[in-house]
Short mmCIF file of C-alpha atoms in Angstrom, two decimals:
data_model
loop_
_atom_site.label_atom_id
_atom_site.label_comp_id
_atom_site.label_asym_id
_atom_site.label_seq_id
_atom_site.Cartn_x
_atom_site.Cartn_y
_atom_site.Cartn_z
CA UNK A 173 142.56 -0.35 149.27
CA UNK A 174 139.32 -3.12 149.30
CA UNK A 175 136.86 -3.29 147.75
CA UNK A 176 134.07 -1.70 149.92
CA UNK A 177 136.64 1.69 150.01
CA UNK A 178 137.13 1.83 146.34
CA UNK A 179 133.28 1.52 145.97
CA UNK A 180 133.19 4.57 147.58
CA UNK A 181 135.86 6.44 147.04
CA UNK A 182 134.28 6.30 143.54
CA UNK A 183 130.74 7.16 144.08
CA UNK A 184 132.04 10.48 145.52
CA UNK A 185 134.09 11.67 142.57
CA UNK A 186 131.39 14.29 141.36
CA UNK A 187 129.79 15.25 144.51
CA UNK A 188 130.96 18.39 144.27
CA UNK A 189 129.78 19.12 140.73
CA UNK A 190 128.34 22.19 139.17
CA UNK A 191 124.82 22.58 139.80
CA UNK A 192 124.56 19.06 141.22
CA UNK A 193 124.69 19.64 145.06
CA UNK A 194 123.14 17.02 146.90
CA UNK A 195 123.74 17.39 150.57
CA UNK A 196 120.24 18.43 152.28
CA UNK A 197 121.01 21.18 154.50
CA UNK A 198 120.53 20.72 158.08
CA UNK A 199 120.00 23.74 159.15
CA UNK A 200 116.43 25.36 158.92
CA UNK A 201 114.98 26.83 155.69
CA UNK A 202 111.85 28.96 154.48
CA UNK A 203 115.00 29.40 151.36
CA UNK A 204 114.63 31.57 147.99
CA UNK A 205 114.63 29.44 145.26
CA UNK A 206 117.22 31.29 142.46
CA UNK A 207 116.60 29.61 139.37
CA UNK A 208 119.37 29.17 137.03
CA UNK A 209 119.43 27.89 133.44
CA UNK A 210 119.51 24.06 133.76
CA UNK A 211 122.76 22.18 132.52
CA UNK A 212 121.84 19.87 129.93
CA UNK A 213 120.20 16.37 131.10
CA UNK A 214 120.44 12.93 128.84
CA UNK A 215 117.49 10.07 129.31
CA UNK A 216 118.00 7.05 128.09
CA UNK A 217 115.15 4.60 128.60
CA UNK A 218 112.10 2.89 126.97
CA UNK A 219 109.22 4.32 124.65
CA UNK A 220 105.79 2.46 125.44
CA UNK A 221 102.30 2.50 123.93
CA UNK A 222 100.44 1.97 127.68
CA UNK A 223 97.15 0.61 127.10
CA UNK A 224 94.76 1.56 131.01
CA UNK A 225 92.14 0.03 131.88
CA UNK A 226 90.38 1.10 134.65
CA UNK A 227 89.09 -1.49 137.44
CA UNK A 228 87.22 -1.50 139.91
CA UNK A 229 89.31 -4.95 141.66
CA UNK A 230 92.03 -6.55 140.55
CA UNK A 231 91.13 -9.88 138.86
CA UNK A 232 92.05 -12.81 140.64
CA UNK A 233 93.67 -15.75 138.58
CA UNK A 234 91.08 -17.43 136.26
CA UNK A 235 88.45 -14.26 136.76
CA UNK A 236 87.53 -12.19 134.12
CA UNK A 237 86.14 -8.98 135.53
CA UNK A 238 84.54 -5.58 133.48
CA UNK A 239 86.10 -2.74 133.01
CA UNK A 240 84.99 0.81 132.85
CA UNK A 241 87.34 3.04 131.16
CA UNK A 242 89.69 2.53 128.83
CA UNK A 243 92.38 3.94 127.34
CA UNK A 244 95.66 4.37 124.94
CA UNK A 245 98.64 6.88 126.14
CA UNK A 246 102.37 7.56 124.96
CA UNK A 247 104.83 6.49 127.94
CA UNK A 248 107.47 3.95 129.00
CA UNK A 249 109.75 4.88 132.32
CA UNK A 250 112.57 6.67 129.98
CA UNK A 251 109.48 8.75 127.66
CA UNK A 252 107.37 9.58 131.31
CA UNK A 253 110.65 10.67 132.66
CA UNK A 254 112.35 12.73 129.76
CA UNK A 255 108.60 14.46 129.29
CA UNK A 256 108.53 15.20 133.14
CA UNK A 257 111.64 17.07 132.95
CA UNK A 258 110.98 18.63 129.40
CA UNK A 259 107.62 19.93 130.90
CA UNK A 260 109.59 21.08 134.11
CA UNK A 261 112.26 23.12 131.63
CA UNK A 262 115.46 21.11 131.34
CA UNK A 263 117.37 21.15 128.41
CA UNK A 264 117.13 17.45 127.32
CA UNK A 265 118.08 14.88 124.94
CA UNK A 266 116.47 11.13 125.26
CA UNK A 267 118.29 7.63 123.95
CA UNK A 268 115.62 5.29 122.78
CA UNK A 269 113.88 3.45 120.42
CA UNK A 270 110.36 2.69 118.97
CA UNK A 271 109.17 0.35 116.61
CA UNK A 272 109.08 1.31 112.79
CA UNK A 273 105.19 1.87 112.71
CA UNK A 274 102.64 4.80 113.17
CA UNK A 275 102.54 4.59 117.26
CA UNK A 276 106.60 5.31 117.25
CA UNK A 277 106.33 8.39 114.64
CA UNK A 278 103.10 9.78 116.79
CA UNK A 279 105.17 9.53 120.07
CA UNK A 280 108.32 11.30 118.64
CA UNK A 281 106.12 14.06 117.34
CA UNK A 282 104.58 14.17 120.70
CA UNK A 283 108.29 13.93 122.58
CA UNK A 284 109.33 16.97 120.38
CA UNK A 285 106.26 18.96 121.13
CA UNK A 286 107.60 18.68 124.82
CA UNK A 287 111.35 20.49 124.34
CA UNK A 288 112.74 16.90 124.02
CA UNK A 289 115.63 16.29 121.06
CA UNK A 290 114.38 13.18 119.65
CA UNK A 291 117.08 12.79 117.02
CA UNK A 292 118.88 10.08 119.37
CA UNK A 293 115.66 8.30 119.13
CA UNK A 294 115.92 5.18 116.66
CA UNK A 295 113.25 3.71 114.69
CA UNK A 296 113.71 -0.43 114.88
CA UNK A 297 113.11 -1.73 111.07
CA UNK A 298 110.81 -5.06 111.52
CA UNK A 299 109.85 -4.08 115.49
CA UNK A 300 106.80 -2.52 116.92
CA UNK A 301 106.82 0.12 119.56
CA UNK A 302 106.90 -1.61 123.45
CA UNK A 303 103.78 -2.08 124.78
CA UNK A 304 102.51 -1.79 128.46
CA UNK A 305 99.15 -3.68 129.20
CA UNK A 306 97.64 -1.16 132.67
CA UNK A 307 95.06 -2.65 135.20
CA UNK A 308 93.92 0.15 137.10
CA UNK A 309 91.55 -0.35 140.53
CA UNK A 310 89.60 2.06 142.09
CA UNK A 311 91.89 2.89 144.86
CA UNK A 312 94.69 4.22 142.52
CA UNK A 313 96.92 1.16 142.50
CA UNK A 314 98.17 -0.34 139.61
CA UNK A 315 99.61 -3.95 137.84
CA UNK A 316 101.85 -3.79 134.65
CA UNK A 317 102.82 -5.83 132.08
CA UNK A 318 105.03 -4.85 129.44
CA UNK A 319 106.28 -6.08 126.08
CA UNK A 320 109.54 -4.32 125.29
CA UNK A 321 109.59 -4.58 121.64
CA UNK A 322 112.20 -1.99 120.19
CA UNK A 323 113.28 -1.23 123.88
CA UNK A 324 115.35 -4.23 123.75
CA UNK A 325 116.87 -2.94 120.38
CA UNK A 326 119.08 -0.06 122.45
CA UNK A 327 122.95 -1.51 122.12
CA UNK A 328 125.52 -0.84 123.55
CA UNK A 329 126.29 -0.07 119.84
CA UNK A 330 123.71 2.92 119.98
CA UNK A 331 125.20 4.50 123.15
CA UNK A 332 128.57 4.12 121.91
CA UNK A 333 126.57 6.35 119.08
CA UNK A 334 125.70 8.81 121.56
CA UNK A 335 129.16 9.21 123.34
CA UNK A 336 130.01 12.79 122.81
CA UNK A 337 126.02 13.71 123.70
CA UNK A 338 126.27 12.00 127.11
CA UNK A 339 129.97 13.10 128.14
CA UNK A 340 128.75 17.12 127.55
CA UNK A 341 125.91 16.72 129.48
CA UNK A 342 125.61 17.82 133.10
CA UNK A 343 123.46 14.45 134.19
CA UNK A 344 122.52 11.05 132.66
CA UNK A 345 119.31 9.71 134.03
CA UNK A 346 118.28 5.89 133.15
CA UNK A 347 115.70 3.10 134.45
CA UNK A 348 115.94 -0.56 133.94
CA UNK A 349 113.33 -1.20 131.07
CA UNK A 350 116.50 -1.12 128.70
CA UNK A 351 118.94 -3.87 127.94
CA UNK A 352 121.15 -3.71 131.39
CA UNK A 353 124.38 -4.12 129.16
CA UNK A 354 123.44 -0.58 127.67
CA UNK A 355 122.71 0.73 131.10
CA UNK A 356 126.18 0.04 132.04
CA UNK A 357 127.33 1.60 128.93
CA UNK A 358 125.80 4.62 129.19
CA UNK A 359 127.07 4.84 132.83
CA UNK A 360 131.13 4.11 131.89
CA UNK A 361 130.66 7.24 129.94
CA UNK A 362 129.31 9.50 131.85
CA UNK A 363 131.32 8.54 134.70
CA UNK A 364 134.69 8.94 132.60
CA UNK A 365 133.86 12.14 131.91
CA UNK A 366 132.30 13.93 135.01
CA UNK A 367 128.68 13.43 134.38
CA UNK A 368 126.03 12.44 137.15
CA UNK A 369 124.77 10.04 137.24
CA UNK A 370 121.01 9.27 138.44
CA UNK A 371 119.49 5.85 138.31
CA UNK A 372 115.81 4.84 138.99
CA UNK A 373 116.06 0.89 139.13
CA UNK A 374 112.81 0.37 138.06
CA UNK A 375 111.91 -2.68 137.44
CA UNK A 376 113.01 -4.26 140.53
CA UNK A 377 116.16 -6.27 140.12
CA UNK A 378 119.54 -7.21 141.35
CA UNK A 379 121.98 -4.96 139.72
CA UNK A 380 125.96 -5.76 139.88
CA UNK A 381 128.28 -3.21 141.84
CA UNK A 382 129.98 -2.72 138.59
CA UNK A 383 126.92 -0.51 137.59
CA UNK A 384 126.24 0.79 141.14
CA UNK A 385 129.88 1.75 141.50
CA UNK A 386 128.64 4.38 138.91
CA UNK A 387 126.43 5.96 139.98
CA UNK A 388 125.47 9.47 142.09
CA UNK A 389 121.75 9.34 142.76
CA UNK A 390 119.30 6.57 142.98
CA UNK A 391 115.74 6.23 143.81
CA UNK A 392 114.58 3.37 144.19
CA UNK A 393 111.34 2.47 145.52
CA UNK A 394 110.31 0.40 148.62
CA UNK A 395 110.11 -2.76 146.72
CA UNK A 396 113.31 -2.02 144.70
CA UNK A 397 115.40 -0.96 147.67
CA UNK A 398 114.86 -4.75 149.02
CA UNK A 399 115.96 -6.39 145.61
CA UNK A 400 118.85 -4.24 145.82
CA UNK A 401 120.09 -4.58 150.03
CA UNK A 402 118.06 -7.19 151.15
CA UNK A 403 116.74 -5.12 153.64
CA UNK A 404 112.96 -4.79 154.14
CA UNK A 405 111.74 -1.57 153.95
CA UNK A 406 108.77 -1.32 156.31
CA UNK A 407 109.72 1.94 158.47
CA UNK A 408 112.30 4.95 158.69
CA UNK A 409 114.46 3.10 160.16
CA UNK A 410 114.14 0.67 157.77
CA UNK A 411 114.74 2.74 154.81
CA UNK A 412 117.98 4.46 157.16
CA UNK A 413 119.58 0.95 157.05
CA UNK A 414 118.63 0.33 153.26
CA UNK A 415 120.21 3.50 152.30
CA UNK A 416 123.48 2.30 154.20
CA UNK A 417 123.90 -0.54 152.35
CA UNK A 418 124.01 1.60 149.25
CA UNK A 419 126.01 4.04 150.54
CA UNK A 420 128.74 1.63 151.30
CA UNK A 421 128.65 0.36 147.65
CA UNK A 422 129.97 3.97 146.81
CA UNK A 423 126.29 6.03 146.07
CA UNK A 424 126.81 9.68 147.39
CA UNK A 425 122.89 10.42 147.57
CA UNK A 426 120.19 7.87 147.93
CA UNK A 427 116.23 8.43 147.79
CA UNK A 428 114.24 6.06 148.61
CA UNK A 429 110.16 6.49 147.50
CA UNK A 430 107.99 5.40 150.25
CA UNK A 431 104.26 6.08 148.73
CA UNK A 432 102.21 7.96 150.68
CA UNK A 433 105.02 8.71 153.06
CA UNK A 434 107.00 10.79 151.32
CA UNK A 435 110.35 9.64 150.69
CA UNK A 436 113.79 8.85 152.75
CA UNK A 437 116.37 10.87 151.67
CA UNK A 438 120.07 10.39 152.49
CA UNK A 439 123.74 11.91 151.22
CA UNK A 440 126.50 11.08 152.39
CA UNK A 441 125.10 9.32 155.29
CA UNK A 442 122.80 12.13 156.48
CA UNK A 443 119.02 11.19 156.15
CA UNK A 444 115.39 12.58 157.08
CA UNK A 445 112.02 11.36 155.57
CA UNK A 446 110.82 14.09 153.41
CA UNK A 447 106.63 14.38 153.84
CA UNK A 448 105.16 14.40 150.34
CA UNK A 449 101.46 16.48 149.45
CA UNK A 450 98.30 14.79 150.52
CA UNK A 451 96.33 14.51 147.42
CA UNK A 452 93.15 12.25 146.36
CA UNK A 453 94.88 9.56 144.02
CA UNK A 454 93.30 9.06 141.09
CA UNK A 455 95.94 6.52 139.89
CA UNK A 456 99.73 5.67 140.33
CA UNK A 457 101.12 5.82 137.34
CA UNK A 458 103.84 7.35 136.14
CA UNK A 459 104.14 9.49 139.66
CA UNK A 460 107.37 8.05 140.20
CA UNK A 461 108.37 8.81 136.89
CA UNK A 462 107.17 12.31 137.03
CA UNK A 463 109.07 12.38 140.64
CA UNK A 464 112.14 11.30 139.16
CA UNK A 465 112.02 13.94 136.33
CA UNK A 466 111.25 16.72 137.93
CA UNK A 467 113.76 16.35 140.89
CA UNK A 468 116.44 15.80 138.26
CA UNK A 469 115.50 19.15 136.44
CA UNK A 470 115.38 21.07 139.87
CA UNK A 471 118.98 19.43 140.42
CA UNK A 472 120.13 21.00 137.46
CA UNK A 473 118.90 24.54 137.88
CA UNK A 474 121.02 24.77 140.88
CA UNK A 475 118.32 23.74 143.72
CA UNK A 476 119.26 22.74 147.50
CA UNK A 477 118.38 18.47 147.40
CA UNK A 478 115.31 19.30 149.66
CA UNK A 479 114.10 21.86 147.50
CA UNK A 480 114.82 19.71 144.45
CA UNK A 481 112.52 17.26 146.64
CA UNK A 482 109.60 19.09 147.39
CA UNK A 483 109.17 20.48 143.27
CA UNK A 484 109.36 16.67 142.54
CA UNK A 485 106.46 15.96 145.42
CA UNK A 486 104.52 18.90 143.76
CA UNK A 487 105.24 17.30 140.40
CA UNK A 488 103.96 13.74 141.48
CA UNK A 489 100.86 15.11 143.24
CA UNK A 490 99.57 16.20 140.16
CA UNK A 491 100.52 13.03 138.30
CA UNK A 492 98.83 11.35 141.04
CA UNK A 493 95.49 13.17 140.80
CA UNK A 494 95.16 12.86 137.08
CA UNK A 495 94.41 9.98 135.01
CA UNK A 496 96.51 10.14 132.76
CA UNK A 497 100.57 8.93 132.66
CA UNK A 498 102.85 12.55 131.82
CA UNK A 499 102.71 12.10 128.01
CA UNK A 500 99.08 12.83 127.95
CA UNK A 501 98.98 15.39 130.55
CA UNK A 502 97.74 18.95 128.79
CA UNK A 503 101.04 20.97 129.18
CA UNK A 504 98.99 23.75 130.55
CA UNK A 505 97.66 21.98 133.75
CA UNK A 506 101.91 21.40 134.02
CA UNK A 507 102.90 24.76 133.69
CA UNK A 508 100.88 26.26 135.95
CA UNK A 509 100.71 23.86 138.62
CA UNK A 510 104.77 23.69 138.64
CA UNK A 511 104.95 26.97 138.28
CA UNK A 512 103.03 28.19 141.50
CA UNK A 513 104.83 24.73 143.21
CA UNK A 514 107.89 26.66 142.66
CA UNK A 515 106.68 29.78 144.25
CA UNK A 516 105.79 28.06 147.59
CA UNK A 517 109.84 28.23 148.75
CA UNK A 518 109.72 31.97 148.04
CA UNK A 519 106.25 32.80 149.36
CA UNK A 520 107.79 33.79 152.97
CA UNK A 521 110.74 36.41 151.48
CA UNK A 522 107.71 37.84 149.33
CA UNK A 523 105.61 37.94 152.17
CA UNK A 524 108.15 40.23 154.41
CA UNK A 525 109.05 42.06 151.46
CA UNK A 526 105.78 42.91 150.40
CA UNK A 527 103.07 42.10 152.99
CA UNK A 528 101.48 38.83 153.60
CA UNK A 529 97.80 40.76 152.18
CA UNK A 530 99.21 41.50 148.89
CA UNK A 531 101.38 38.29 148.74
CA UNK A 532 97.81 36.32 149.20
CA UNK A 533 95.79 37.83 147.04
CA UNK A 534 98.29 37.45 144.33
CA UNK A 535 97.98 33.64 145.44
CA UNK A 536 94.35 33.58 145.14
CA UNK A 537 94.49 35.00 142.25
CA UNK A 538 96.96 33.02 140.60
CA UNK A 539 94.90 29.73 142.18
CA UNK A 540 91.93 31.35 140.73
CA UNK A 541 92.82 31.53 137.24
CA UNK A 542 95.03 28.66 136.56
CA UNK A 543 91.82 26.32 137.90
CA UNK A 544 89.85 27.82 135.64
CA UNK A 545 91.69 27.64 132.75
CA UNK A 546 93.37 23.91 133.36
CA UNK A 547 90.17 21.97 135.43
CA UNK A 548 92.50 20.77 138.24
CA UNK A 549 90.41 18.28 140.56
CA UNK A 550 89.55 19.76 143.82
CA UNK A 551 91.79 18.08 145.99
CA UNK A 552 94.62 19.58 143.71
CA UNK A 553 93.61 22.93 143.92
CA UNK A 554 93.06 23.16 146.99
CA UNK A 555 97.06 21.45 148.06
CA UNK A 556 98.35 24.46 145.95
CA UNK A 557 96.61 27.42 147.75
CA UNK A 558 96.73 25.78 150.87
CA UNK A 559 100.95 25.29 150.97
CA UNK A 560 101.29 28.54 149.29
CA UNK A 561 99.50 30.22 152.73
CA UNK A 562 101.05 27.81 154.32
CA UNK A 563 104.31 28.70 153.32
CA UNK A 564 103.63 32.77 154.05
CA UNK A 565 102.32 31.95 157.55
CA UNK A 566 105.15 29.72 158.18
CA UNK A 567 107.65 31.73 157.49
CA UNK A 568 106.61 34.88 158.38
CA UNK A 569 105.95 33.30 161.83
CA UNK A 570 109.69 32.06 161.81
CA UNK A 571 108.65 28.50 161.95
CA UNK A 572 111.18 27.24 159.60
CA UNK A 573 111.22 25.03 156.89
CA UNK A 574 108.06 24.22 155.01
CA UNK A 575 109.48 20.60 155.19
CA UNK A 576 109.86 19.95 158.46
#
């Protein structure tokens, strides 16, 4: 057998896994959305203190330009994640470390507050907590710098800790703001013992097929896609050939993040460009985090891939329209924004079942009093009533899938 066959002969030994079924269907879909109780999920990934500051350019190099809002928030790829899925109702446990200081104790108080086991969470005598330094401009985008303090303290010794947490669980998700040596760690266990594996290879970087061997699903972002095929992604077709490339090194299901676009997603060599939610950004970050952790959850509770999809685009739209990273979202404004976004796939069953009148004034209604009592922005507000009419009209009409 080469080597390109072995690749993938191994990145399809869990595809058919419990709760983990990542073909999108091709066939049309208004769909009822049975949830299940999620399989447990491990993160393992980096605990920041992000320090935002709010812009309204981008300094060039030797300018010093004024800010006009500032501010401190909990979050690292690995904490943004685990809390997006926490918040979305996995059953999680998250590998990390922080510093041995005040900032580290807050943020595992916080993590716990979120239905996150923080006892594989290790404080680093003689380190600080990573830092992120956040320039935020006034059209949403963002630069980062980051410190990784006590990140760079997870060892392969501290997975090897954690071996019997990650071989029960269903899926093991990771990013790249850990040591890489870890990464791969983490990944020979799971994958010796039939759990799924997701990667988000954030930061951009060249990874080995040694590690990509491992793994199930990855989402990867334009920029990361490129570091990772060579291929530029610029268009659909584009991001078709990117996702080949991966693919061929053995990944079952690959989901390439595309901005405002929406994302490409492809399994098993079958691909569309899912739309995402129009929204007006606030700022970018942590929205792909948030994606990544609520897609995962949905995963878990036994969701279709393109259903799993659109929760994580409903997820990400409100991460995008609030200024804030996950950790310091109000866990309110999450619940009941997630909570109607998961609605929208039954809306049409509800609507033939019980009239589309009743059906939309329970929407309003709904819309009505989760505004009030979380202060959504407008934009926001108005995405969630609109889909959920959108998704009675559509499929009591017999238009077909709300993604199409």
């Amino acid at each position: 057998m080469c080597d390109s066959d072995r690749r993938r002969s191994e990145g399809q030994h869990n595809k058919e896994k419990q709760g983990m079924r990542h073909r999108i269907p091709v066939a049309r879909f208004p769909g009822i959305l049975i949830m299940k109780t999620a399989g447990k999920l491990v993160v393992l990934g980096s605990i920041n203190a992000d320090h935002i500051l709010n812009l309204d350019a981008f300094p060039t190099p030797g300018e010093t330009v004024t800010g006009h809002h500032y501010q401190v928030a909990f979050g690292g790829k690995g904490a943004n994640q685990a809390v997006a899925a926490g918040r979305s109702g996995a059953n999680i446990a998250f590998i990390a470390c922080t510093g041995d200081d005040d900032i580290g104790e807050r943020v595992r108080r916080q993590l716990e507050s979120d239905n996150i086991d923080v006892a594989p969470i290790r404080a680093v005598a003689g380190e600080s907590t990573g830092v992120a330094l956040i320039f935020v401009n006034a059209e949403g985008e963002n630069t980062i710098g980051i410190h990784a303090g006590a990140n760079a303290a997870l060892s392969v010794a501290q997975v090897d800790a954690e071996k019997e947490r990650v071989a029960g669980a269903q899926a093991l998700l990771m990013q790249l703001e850990s040591p890489l040596e870890s990464v791969l760690a983490a990944a020979k266990i799971a994958h010796q013992n039939q759990t799924s594996v997701i990667l988000n290879p954030a930061p951009a970087r060249e990874l080995p097929d040694e590690l990509l061997t491992l793994v199930d699903i990855i989402t990867p972002n334009e920029t990361e896609a490129e570091k990772l095929t060579g291929v530029r992604v610029e268009s659909d077709d584009d991001a078709a050939k990117a996702a080949k490339v991966l693919h061929d090194k053995g990944i079952g299901t690959v989901i390439i993040t595309l901005g405002s676009r929406g994302v490409w997603a492809s399994s098993e060599g079958e691909g569309r460009r899912v739309p995402g939610f129009k929204v007006q950004v606030v700022d970018t970050i942590a929205a792909g985090d948030t994606f990544n952790g609520a897609l995962v959850t949905a995963l878990l509770e036994g969701s279709e891939l393109a259903q799993a999809i659109r929760f994580a685009h409903a997820a990400a739209a409100i991460a995008h329209s609030l200024n804030r990273s996950p950790l310091a979202m109000q866990s309110a404004i999450i619940s009941y924004t997630l909570t109607v976004a998961m609605l929208i796939p039954v809306s049409g069953w509800l609507a033939d079942r019980f009239g589309t009148r009743k059906v939309f004034i329970i929407a309003v209604s709904l819309f009505t009093l989760g505004s009030l009592a979380c202060a959504l922005s407008n934009s926001l507000m108005e995405l969630v009533i609109f889909r959920v009419i959108q998704g009675i009209g559509g499929a009591t009409a017999a238009s077909g899938s709300l993604l199409c």
